[in-house]
XYZ file of C-alpha atoms in Angstrom:
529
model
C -177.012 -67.887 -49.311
C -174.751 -65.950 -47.270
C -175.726 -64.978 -43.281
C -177.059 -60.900 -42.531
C -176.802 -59.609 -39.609
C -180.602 -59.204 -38.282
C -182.712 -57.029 -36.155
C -186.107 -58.152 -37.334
C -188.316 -60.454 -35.889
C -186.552 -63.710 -35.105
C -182.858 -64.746 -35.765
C -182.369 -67.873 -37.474
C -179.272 -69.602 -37.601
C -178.841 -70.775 -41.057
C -179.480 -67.540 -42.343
C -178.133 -64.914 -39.765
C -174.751 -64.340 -37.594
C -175.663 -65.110 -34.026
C -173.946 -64.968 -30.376
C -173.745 -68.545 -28.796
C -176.404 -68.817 -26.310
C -176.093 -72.395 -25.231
C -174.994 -71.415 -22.213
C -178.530 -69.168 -21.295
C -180.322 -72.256 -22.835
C -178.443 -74.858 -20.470
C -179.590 -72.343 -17.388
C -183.306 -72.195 -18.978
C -183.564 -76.100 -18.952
C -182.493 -76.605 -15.296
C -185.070 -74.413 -14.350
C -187.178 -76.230 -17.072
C -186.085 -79.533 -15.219
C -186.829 -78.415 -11.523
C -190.378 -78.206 -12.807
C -190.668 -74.362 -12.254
C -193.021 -72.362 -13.939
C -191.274 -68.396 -14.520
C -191.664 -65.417 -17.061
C -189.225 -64.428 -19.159
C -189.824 -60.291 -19.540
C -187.092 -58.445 -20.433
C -187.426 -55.008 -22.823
C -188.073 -54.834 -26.579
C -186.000 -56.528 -28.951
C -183.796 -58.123 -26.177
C -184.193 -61.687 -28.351
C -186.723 -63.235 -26.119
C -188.448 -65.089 -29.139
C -185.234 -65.711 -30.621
C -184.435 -67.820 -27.240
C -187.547 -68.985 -26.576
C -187.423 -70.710 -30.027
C -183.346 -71.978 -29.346
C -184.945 -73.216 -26.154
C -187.729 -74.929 -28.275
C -185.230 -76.901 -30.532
C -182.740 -77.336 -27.382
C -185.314 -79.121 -25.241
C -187.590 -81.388 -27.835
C -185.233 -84.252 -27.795
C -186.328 -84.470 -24.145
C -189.399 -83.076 -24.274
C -192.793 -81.945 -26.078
C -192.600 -78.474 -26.478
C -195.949 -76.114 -27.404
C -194.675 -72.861 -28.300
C -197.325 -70.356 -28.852
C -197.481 -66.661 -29.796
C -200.351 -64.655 -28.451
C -199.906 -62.146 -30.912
C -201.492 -65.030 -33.030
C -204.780 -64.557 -31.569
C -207.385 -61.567 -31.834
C -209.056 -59.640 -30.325
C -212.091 -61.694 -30.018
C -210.646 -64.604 -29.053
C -209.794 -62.698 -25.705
C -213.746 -61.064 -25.155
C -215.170 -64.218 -23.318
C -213.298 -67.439 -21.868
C -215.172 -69.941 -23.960
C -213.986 -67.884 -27.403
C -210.313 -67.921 -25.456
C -210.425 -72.027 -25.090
C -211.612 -72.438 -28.076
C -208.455 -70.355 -29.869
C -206.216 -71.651 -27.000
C -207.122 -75.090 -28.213
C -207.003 -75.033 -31.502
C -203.582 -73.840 -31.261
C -202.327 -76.214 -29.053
C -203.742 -78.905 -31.082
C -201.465 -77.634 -34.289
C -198.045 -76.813 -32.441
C -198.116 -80.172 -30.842
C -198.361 -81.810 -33.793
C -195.070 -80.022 -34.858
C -193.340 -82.364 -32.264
C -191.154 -85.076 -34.565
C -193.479 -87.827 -32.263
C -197.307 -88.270 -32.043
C -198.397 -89.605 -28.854
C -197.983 -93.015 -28.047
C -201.611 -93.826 -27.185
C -204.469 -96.451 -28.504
C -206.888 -93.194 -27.899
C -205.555 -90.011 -29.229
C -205.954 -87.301 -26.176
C -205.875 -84.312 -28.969
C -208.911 -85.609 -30.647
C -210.764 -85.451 -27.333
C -209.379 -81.880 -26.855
C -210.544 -81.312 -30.434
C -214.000 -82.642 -30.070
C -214.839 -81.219 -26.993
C -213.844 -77.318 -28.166
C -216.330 -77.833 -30.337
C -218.961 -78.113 -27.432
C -220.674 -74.491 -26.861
C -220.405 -75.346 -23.206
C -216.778 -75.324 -23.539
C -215.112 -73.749 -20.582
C -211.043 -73.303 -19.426
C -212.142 -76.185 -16.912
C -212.849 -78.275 -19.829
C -209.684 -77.149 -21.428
C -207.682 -77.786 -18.568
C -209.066 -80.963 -17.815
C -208.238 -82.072 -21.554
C -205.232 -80.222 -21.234
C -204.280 -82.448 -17.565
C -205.404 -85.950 -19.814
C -202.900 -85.287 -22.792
C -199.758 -85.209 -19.950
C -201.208 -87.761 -17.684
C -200.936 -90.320 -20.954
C -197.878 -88.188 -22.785
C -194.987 -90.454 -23.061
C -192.363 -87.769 -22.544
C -192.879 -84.269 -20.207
C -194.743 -81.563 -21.952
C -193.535 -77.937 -21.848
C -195.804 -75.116 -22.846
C -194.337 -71.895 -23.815
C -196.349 -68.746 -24.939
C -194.785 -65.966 -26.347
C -195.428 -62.051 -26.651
C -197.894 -63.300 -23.078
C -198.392 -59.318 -21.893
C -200.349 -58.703 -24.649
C -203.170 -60.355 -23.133
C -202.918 -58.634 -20.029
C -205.751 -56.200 -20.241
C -208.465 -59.458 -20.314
C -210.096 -60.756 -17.433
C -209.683 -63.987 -19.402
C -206.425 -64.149 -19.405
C -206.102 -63.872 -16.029
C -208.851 -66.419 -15.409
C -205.777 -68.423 -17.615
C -202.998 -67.574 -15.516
C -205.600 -68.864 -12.316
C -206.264 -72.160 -14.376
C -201.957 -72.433 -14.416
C -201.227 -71.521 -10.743
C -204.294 -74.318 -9.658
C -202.530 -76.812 -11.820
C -199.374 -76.032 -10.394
C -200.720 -76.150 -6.945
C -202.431 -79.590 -7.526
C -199.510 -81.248 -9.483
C -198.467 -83.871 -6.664
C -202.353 -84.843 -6.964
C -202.611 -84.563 -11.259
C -200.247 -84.610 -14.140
C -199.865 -81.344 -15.778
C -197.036 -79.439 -17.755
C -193.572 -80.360 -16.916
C -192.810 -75.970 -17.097
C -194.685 -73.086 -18.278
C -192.564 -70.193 -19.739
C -194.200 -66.978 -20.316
C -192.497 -64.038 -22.121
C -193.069 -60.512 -22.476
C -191.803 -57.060 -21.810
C -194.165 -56.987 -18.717
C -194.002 -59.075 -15.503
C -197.183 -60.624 -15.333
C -196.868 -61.011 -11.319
C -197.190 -56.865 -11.840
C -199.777 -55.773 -14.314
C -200.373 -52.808 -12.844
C -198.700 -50.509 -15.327
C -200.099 -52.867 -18.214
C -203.972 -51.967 -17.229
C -205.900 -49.535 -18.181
C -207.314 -46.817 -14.931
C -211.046 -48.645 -15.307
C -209.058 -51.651 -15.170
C -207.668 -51.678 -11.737
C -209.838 -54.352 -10.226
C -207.299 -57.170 -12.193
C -204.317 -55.777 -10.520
C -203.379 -58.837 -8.526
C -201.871 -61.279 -11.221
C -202.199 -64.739 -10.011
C -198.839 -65.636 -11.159
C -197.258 -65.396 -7.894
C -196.231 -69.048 -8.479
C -193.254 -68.084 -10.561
C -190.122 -69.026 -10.293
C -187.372 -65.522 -9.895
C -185.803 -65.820 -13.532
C -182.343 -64.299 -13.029
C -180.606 -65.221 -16.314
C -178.693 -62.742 -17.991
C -179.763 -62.459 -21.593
C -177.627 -59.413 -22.831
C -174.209 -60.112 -24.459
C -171.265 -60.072 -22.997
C -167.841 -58.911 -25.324
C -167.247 -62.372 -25.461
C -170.513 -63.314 -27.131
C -170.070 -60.485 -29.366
C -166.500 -61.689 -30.435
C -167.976 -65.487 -30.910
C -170.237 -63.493 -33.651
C -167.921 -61.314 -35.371
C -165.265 -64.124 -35.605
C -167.996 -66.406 -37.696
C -168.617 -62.806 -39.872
C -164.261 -62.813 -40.076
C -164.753 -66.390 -41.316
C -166.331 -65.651 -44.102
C -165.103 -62.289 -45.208
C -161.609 -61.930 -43.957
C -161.808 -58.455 -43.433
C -158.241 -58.248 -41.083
C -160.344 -56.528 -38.554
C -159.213 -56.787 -34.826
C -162.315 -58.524 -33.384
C -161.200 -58.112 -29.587
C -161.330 -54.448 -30.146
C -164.166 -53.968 -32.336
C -166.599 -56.422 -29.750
C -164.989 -54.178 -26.851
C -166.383 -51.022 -28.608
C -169.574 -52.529 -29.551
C -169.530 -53.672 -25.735
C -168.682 -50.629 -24.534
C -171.784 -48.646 -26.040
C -174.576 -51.061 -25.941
C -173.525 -52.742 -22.491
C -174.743 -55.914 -24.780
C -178.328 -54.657 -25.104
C -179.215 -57.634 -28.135
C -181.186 -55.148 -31.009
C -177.859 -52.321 -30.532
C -175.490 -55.091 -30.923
C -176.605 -56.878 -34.108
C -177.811 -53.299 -35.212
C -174.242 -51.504 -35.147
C -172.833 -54.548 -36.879
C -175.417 -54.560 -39.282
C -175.280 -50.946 -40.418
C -171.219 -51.832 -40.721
C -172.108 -54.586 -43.197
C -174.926 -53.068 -44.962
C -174.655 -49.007 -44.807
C -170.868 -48.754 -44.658
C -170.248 -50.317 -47.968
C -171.660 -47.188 -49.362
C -169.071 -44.797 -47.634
C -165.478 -46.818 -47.476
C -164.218 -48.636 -50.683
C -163.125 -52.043 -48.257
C -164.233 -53.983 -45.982
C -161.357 -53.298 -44.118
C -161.603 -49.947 -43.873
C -165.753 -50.297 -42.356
C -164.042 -53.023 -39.798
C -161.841 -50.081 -37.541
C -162.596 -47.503 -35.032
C -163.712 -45.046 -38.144
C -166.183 -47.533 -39.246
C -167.342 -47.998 -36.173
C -168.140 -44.486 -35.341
C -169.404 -43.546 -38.524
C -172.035 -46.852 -37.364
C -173.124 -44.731 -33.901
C -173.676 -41.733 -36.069
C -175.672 -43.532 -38.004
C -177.685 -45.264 -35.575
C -178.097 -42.402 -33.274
C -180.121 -40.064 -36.387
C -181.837 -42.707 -37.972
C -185.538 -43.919 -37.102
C -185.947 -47.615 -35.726
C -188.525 -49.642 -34.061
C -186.986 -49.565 -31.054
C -186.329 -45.500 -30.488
C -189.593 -45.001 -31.126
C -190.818 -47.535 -28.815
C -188.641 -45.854 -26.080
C -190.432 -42.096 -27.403
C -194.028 -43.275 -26.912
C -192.957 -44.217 -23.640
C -191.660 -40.735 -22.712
C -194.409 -39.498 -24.006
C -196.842 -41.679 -22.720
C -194.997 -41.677 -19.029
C -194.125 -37.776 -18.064
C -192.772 -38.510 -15.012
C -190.429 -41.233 -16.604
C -189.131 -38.206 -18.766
C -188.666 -35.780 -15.765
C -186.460 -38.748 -13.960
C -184.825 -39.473 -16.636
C -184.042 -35.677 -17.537
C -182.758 -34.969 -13.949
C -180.230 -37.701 -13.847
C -178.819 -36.907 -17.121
C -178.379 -33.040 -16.319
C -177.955 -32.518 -13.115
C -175.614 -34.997 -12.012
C -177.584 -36.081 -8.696
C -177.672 -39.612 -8.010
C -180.793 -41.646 -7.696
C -181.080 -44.488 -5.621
C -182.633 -47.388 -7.211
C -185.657 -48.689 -6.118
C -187.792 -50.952 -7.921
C -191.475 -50.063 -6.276
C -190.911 -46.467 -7.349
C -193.021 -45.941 -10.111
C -190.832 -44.355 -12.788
C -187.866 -46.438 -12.147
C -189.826 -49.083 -12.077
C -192.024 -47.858 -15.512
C -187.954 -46.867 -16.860
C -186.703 -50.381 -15.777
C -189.563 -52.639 -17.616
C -188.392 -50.622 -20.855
C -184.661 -51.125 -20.356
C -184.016 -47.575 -19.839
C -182.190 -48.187 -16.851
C -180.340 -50.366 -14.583
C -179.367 -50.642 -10.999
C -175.655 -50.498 -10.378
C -175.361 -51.048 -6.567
C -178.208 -49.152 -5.630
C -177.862 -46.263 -8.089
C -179.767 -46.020 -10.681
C -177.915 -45.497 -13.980
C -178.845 -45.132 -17.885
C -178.099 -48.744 -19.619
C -176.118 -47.973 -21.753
C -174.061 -44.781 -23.735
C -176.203 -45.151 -27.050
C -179.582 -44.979 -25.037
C -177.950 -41.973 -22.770
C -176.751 -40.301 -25.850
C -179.865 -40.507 -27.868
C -181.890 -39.138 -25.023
C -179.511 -36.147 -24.679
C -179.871 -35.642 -28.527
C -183.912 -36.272 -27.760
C -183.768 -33.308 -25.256
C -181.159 -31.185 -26.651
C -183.124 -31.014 -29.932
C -186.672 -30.028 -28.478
C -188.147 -26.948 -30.244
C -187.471 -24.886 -26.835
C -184.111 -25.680 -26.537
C -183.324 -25.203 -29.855
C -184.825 -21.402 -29.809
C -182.371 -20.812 -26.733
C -179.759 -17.856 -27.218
C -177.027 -20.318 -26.073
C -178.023 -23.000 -29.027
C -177.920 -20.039 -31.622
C -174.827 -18.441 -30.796
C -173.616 -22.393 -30.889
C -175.430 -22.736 -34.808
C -173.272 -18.740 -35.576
C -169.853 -20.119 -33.891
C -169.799 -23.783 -35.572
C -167.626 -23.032 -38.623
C -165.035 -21.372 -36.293
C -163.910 -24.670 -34.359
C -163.032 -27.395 -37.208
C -158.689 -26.797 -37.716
C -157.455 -29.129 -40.565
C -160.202 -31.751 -39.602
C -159.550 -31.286 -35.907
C -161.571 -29.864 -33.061
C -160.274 -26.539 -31.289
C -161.866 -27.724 -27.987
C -160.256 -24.712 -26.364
C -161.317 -22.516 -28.330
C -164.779 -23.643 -28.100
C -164.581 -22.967 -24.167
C -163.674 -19.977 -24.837
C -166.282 -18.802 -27.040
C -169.132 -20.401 -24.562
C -167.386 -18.605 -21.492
C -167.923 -15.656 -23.105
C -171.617 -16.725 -24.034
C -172.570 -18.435 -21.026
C -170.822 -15.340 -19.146
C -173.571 -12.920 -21.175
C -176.789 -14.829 -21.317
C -176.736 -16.461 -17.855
C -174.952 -14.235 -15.783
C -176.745 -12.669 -13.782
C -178.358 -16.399 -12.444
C -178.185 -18.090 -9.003
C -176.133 -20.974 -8.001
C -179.312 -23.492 -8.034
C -179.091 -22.799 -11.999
C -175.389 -23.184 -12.381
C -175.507 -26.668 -10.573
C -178.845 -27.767 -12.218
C -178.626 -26.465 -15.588
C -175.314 -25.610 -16.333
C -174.080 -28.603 -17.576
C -177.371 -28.547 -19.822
C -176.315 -25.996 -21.481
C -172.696 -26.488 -22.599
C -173.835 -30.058 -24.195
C -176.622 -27.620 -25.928
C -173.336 -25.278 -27.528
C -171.280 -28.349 -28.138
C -174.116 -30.802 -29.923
C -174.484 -28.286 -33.423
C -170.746 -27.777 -33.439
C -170.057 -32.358 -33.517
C -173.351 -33.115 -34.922
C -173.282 -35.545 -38.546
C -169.335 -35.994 -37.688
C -168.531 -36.700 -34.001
C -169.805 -38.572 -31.160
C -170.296 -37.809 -27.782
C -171.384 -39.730 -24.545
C -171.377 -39.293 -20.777
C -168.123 -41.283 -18.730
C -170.508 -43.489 -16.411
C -167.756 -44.280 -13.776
C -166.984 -40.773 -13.162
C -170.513 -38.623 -12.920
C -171.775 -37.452 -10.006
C -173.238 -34.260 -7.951
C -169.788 -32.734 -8.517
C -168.236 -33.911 -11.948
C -169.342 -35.145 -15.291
C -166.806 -36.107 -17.841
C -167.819 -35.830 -21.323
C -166.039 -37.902 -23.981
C -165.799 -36.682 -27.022
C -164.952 -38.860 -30.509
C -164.139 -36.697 -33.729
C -162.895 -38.256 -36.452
C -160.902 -40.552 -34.832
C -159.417 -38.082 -32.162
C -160.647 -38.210 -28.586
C -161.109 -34.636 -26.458
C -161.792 -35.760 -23.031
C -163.961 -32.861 -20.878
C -164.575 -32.860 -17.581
C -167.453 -30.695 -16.148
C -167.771 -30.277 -12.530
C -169.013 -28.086 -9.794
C -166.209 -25.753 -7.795
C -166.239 -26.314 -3.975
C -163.132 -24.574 -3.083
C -159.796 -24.504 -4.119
C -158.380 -27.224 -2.739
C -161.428 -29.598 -4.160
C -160.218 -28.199 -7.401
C -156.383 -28.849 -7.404
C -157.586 -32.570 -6.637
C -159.890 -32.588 -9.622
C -157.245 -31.528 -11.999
C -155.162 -34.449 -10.351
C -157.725 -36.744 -10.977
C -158.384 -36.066 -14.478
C -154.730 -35.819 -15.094
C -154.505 -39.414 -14.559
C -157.580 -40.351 -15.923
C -156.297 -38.663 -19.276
C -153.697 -42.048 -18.856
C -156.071 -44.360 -19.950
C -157.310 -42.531 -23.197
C -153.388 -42.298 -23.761
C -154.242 -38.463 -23.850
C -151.391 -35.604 -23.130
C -154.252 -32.756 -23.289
C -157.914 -32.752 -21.144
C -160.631 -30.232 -20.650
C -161.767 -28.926 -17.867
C -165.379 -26.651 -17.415
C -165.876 -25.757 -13.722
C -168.726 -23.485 -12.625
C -168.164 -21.336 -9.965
C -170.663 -20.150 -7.665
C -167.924 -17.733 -5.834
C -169.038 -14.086 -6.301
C -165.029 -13.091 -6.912
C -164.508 -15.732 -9.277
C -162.246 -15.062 -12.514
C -164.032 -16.264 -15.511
C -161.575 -17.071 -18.161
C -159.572 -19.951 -19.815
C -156.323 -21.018 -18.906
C -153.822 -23.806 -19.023
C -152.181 -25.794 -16.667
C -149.211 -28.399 -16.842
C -149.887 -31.817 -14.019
C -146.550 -33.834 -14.697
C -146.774 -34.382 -18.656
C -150.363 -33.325 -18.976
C -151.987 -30.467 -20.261
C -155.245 -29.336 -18.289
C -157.042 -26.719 -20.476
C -159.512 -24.859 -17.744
C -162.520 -22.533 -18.648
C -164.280 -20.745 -15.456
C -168.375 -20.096 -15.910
């Protein structure tokens, strides 16, 4: 059977194309070695049960290894602690015995662990006491590992757990206990605090503070991406220039795990439908036809990130003024909503600013807000839906012209408006005229390195052609010359001759208008709001 490319559930080697991670695993056993006991929470679909179960085959030459899935057990196995030992082990009693060794022992510790869960007095001390026997008379280390952890984390009990961990932890110069325990979730369970519920807030102090700090970067990097597309060129020799295409796949996801194996997977699976070869799916074309793709269709993982924005309106609100306005947010954990947007891989801290992760979750959340019924029913947005047909040229965007036409908009629906609007919304509302007029053939995303307070530069992809727009606030004259300087030379490394530039001027004798401009060998195409 040949490999897929696979976003659900857990990737298995046999059957799916995979990046390397023995690298991440040989990081995970030191800490495994060094006796630590840490969490592994990271966001949805970032392949922590796909590593957790790599880690499981990597380490049982050395070790036992439990691994257990919480999602395994219900609901009433969590309502008092002797219906949690009692499903805790059970459990442990079958995923040991997946280990390619019993225990080496005249008297078989499991079937005392067995025997005494089926006391009615049977507590987590009894557990744990069982639990302490089976590695005091294991012949090799034991590792426990518990998967999907956080969605315990509204019981008492499973705190009462996590106490039963730290104390064994505490006490392990005195007993034997587990070599490493390795929790894994979206949630850090040394913070439950946004995992609770408000009658709930009695549990907030997890007693997990005996974790180790798990640093170990689990997104992948272009070379990760171009181990796994090499192994797909393997087998289907599509000619396709793999350093490029992992750079692009890079370059949008920032190696966020679901976005990678997703884009390659619509290229294998959905593209087939559109381009008669391989070949042809495996370029730039392919790949863009792959964002559009992705960004309009309906996956587990947007919708997780929706019922977050939903269920977190002051997540929304952060997130909404640091993709509009342009003011930079510093990043600090203990603030709630970065803190809420962090745990859900919204964002990221690039030295101490707080930035979107990556283009495809920044350009799906413009699309999210750009496509709200209000917005939508905004004068700008309708003259955008009247003006579309206008701007397409022999398959080619008339970017000019399109400034034009929302000068003259912008210039008759907003204004009479103050500066605070210009500099908060305006921005806003030229990505609300251009989405209708790109949308189902062009993508668009937000140039990370170069937004700020004072310029944004859009980049636009259209059918292979690139239109390069930079949107920025005018403080003087002089401020200006220097931006069309700047994006003169920043036009270099799209190997561009033409660029865009939208200022909005909050000088009362301003001259609204479009003009051009010649810096060197470049063409600066300037519209004045």
């Amino acid at each position: 059977m040949s490999k897929r490319f696979n976003t659900t559930a857990v990737c298995i080697p046999s059957e799916h194309y995979m990046v390397n991670i023995d690298n991440r695993l040989k990081q995970i056993k030191q800490l495994v070695d060094e006796n630590k006991y840490f969490t592994i929470n990271r966001a949805r679909q970032y392949g922590k049960t796909t590593t957790l179960r790599a880690l499981y085959r990597y380490l049982k030459s050395e070790y036992y290894v439990v691994l257990m899935d919480f999602q395994t057990f219900g609901s009433l196995d969590f309502e008092s602690e002797h219906t949690f030992a009692i499903a805790f082990a059970n459990s442990f009693v079958r995923l040991f015995l997946r280990n390619d060794q019993a225990l080496d022992n005249p008297v078989n510790p499991l079937s005392k662990l067995t025997t005494d869960s089926q006391n009615e007095n049977f507590s987590l001390r009894i557990l744990f006491n069982d639990l302490n026997y089976i590695c005091s008379v294991s012949d090799k280390p034991i590792v426990l590992m518990i998967d999907e952890v956080d969605s315990a984390a509204n019981n008492q009990v499973f705190l009462d757990f996590l106490s039963q961990l730290r104390a064994g932890y505490i006490d392990r110069d005195l007993e034997p206990t587990f070599k490493s325990v390795i929790l894994a979730g979206v949630y850090d369970i040394k913070n439950l605090k946004h995992k609770l519920r408000n009658d709930d807030e009695h549990k907030y102090n997890s007693p997990w503070n005996i974790a180790a700090d798990f640093n170990i970067d689990m997104s992948f990097s272009q070379k990760d991406i171009c181990g796994m597309l090499s192994d797909y060129e393997d087998d289907y020799h599509t000619g396709m220039d793999i350093e490029h295409i992992s750079g692009l796949i890079y370059s949008y996801t920032s190696g966020y795990p679901y976005l990678v194996s997703r884009i390659c997977q619509i290229m294998d699976e959905k593209l087939p439908e559109k381009y008669t070869s391989k070949h042809d799916i495996w370029t730039v074309y392919g790949f863009n036809s792959a964002i559009r793709i992705l960004l309009s269709e309906k996956n587990t993982l947007f919708e997780s990130l929706s019922e977050k924005l939903n269920s977190y309106p002051g997540l929304s609100d952060m997130l909404k003024t640091l993709l509009f306005t342009g003011k930079s947010i510093s990043y600090n954990y203990y603030e709630e909503s970065i803190n809420i947007a962090t745990i859900f891989g919204f964002v990221r801290d690039n030295n101490g600013v707080l930035v979107i992760s990556n283009r495809i979750f920044e350009t799906w959340l413009y699309n999210l807000y750009l496509s709200t019924a209000e917005m939508q029913q905004t004068d700008i947005y309708k003259a955008s839906l009247q003006d579309k047909s206008q701007f397409i040229v022999n398959g080619h965007l008339d970017m000019k012209h399109i400034l034009e036409k929302f000068v003259i908009h912008f210039h008759d629906i907003f204004g009479d408006k103050n500066d605070k609007f210009l500099e908060d919304e305006g921005r806003r509302y030229f990505l609300l005229y251009l989405r209708p007029i790109i949308n189902g053939t062009g993508n668009y995303y937000i140039e990370a390195h170069t937004r700020d307070l004072r310029r944004t530069d859009i980049i636009v992809d259209y059918l292979g052609n690139q239109y390069i727009i930079e949107m920025k606030i005018w403080h003087g004259e002089e401020y200006n010359n220097r931006g069309e300087k700047q994006l003169a030379d920043y036009l270099d490394l799209y190997h561009s001759n033409t660029g865009y530039m939208l200022s909005f001027n909050f000088n009362k004798n301003k001259h609204i208008g479009v003009h051009e401009i010649m810096i060197d060998d470049k063409k600066i195409i300037e519209a004045v709001v």
